[in-house]
Coordinates of C-alpha atoms in Angstrom, one line a residue:
X1296 CA -26.6 62.7 24.7
X1297 CA -26.4 65.7 22.4
X1298 CA -25.3 65.8 18.8
X1299 CA -24.0 69.1 17.3
X1300 CA -23.6 69.8 13.6
X1301 CA -21.9 72.9 12.4
X1302 CA -22.5 74.5 9.0
X1303 CA -21.8 77.7 7.2
X1304 CA -18.1 77.6 6.8
X1305 CA -16.3 78.3 3.6
X1306 CA -13.7 80.5 1.9
X1307 CA -13.9 84.3 2.0
X1308 CA -11.6 87.2 1.3
X1309 CA -10.3 89.4 4.1
X1310 CA -12.9 91.9 5.3
X1311 CA -15.7 89.6 4.3
X1312 CA -18.4 87.9 6.5
X1313 CA -19.7 84.5 7.2
X1314 CA -22.4 83.1 9.5
X1315 CA -21.8 79.8 11.2
X1316 CA -24.7 77.7 12.5
X1317 CA -24.7 74.9 15.0
X1318 CA -27.8 72.7 15.3
X1319 CA -28.3 70.4 18.2
X1320 CA -30.3 67.2 18.3
X1321 CA -30.9 64.6 21.0
X1322 CA -31.1 65.9 24.6
X1323 CA -32.0 69.4 23.5
X1324 CA -34.3 70.2 26.4
X1325 CA -31.3 71.0 28.7
X1326 CA -30.4 74.6 29.5
X1327 CA -27.0 74.3 27.9
X1328 CA -24.3 76.9 27.6
X1329 CA -23.1 77.0 24.0
X1330 CA -19.7 78.0 22.8
X1331 CA -17.6 78.4 19.7
X1332 CA -14.0 77.4 19.5
X1333 CA -11.5 77.3 16.7
X1334 CA -8.3 75.5 15.9
X1335 CA -5.7 76.4 13.3
X1336 CA -3.3 73.9 11.9
X1337 CA -0.5 73.2 14.4
X1338 CA -2.1 75.3 17.1
X1339 CA -4.2 74.5 20.2
X1340 CA -8.0 74.9 20.2
X1341 CA -8.9 78.4 21.5
X1342 CA -12.1 80.0 22.8
X1343 CA -14.0 82.3 20.5
X1344 CA -17.4 83.1 22.0
X1345 CA -20.0 81.6 24.3
X1346 CA -23.6 82.2 25.2
X1347 CA -25.8 81.2 28.1
X1348 CA -29.1 79.4 27.6
X1349 CA -31.1 82.6 28.1
X1350 CA -29.0 84.5 25.6
X1351 CA -28.6 87.2 28.2
X1352 CA -24.9 86.6 28.9
X1353 CA -22.3 86.4 26.2
X1354 CA -18.6 86.1 26.3
X1355 CA -16.0 86.8 23.6
X1356 CA -12.3 86.4 23.1
X1357 CA -10.5 89.7 22.8
X1358 CA -9.4 89.0 19.3
X1359 CA -13.0 88.9 18.0
X1360 CA -14.7 91.6 20.1
X1361 CA -16.5 94.0 17.8
X1362 CA -16.3 91.6 14.8
X1363 CA -18.2 88.5 15.9
X1364 CA -21.6 88.1 17.4
X1365 CA -23.0 84.9 19.0
X1366 CA -26.7 84.3 19.3
X1367 CA -29.1 81.4 19.7
X1368 CA -32.6 80.4 18.9
X1369 CA -33.6 77.8 21.4
X1370 CA -36.8 77.0 19.6
X1371 CA -34.7 75.9 16.7
X1372 CA -32.0 74.3 18.8
X1373 CA -29.5 76.4 17.0
X1374 CA -26.6 78.7 17.9
X1375 CA -25.1 81.1 15.4
X1376 CA -21.8 82.9 15.1
X1377 CA -22.0 85.9 12.8
X1378 CA -18.5 86.9 11.7
X1379 CA -17.6 90.1 10.0
X1380 CA -14.3 91.9 9.1
X1381 CA -12.6 88.5 8.8
X1382 CA -8.9 88.4 8.8
X1383 CA -6.5 85.8 7.4
X1384 CA -5.6 84.8 11.0
X1385 CA -9.2 83.8 11.5
X1386 CA -8.5 80.8 9.3
X1387 CA -9.3 77.7 11.3
X1388 CA -11.7 74.8 11.9
X1389 CA -14.5 76.2 14.0
X1390 CA -16.3 73.9 16.5
X1391 CA -19.4 74.4 18.5
X1392 CA -19.8 72.9 22.0
X1393 CA -22.4 72.4 24.6
X1394 CA -22.0 72.4 28.4
X1395 CA -24.0 72.7 31.6
X1396 CA -25.7 75.9 32.4
X1397 CA -23.2 77.4 34.8
X1398 CA -19.9 76.3 33.5
X1399 CA -16.9 78.6 33.0
X1400 CA -17.9 79.4 29.5
X1401 CA -14.4 80.3 28.1
X1402 CA -12.8 77.0 29.1
X1403 CA -12.9 74.2 26.5
X1404 CA -12.6 71.5 29.1
X1405 CA -15.9 72.8 30.6
X1406 CA -17.9 71.5 27.7
X1407 CA -19.4 68.0 27.4
X1408 CA -20.4 67.8 23.7
X1409 CA -18.6 68.9 20.5
X1410 CA -19.5 69.2 16.9
X1411 CA -17.4 67.9 14.0
X1412 CA -16.2 71.4 13.0
X1413 CA -16.6 73.5 9.9
X1414 CA -13.6 75.0 8.0
X1415 CA -13.2 78.8 7.6
X1416 CA -10.6 80.0 5.2
X1417 CA -9.9 83.8 4.9
X1418 CA -7.6 84.9 2.1
X1419 CA -5.6 88.1 2.0

């Protein structure tokens, strides 16, 4: 069992930056692929970014390429999402997720564990 807790959300004006963190506890010795997803009110959850255990392979949704960076520190059991040039349409609850090493990283259904989410609000 893995528990994931997100932090770092908040309110920011358009063009600003936030860094989200997700810290894992429990079965943290596994070589998990980690992902970030977001869900706006009334919309389906959508893929944002993912990273393999080694950190050598990353994946991004087209709408965040060049603005967001995913990274991880396995010694700290933490994955990060650095967000810059934020837009009002980025407003959503952001969730981190953990899955097996070789899963299709952009598919939400591939992940086994999910955090509770952290709210991001971007004002115009």
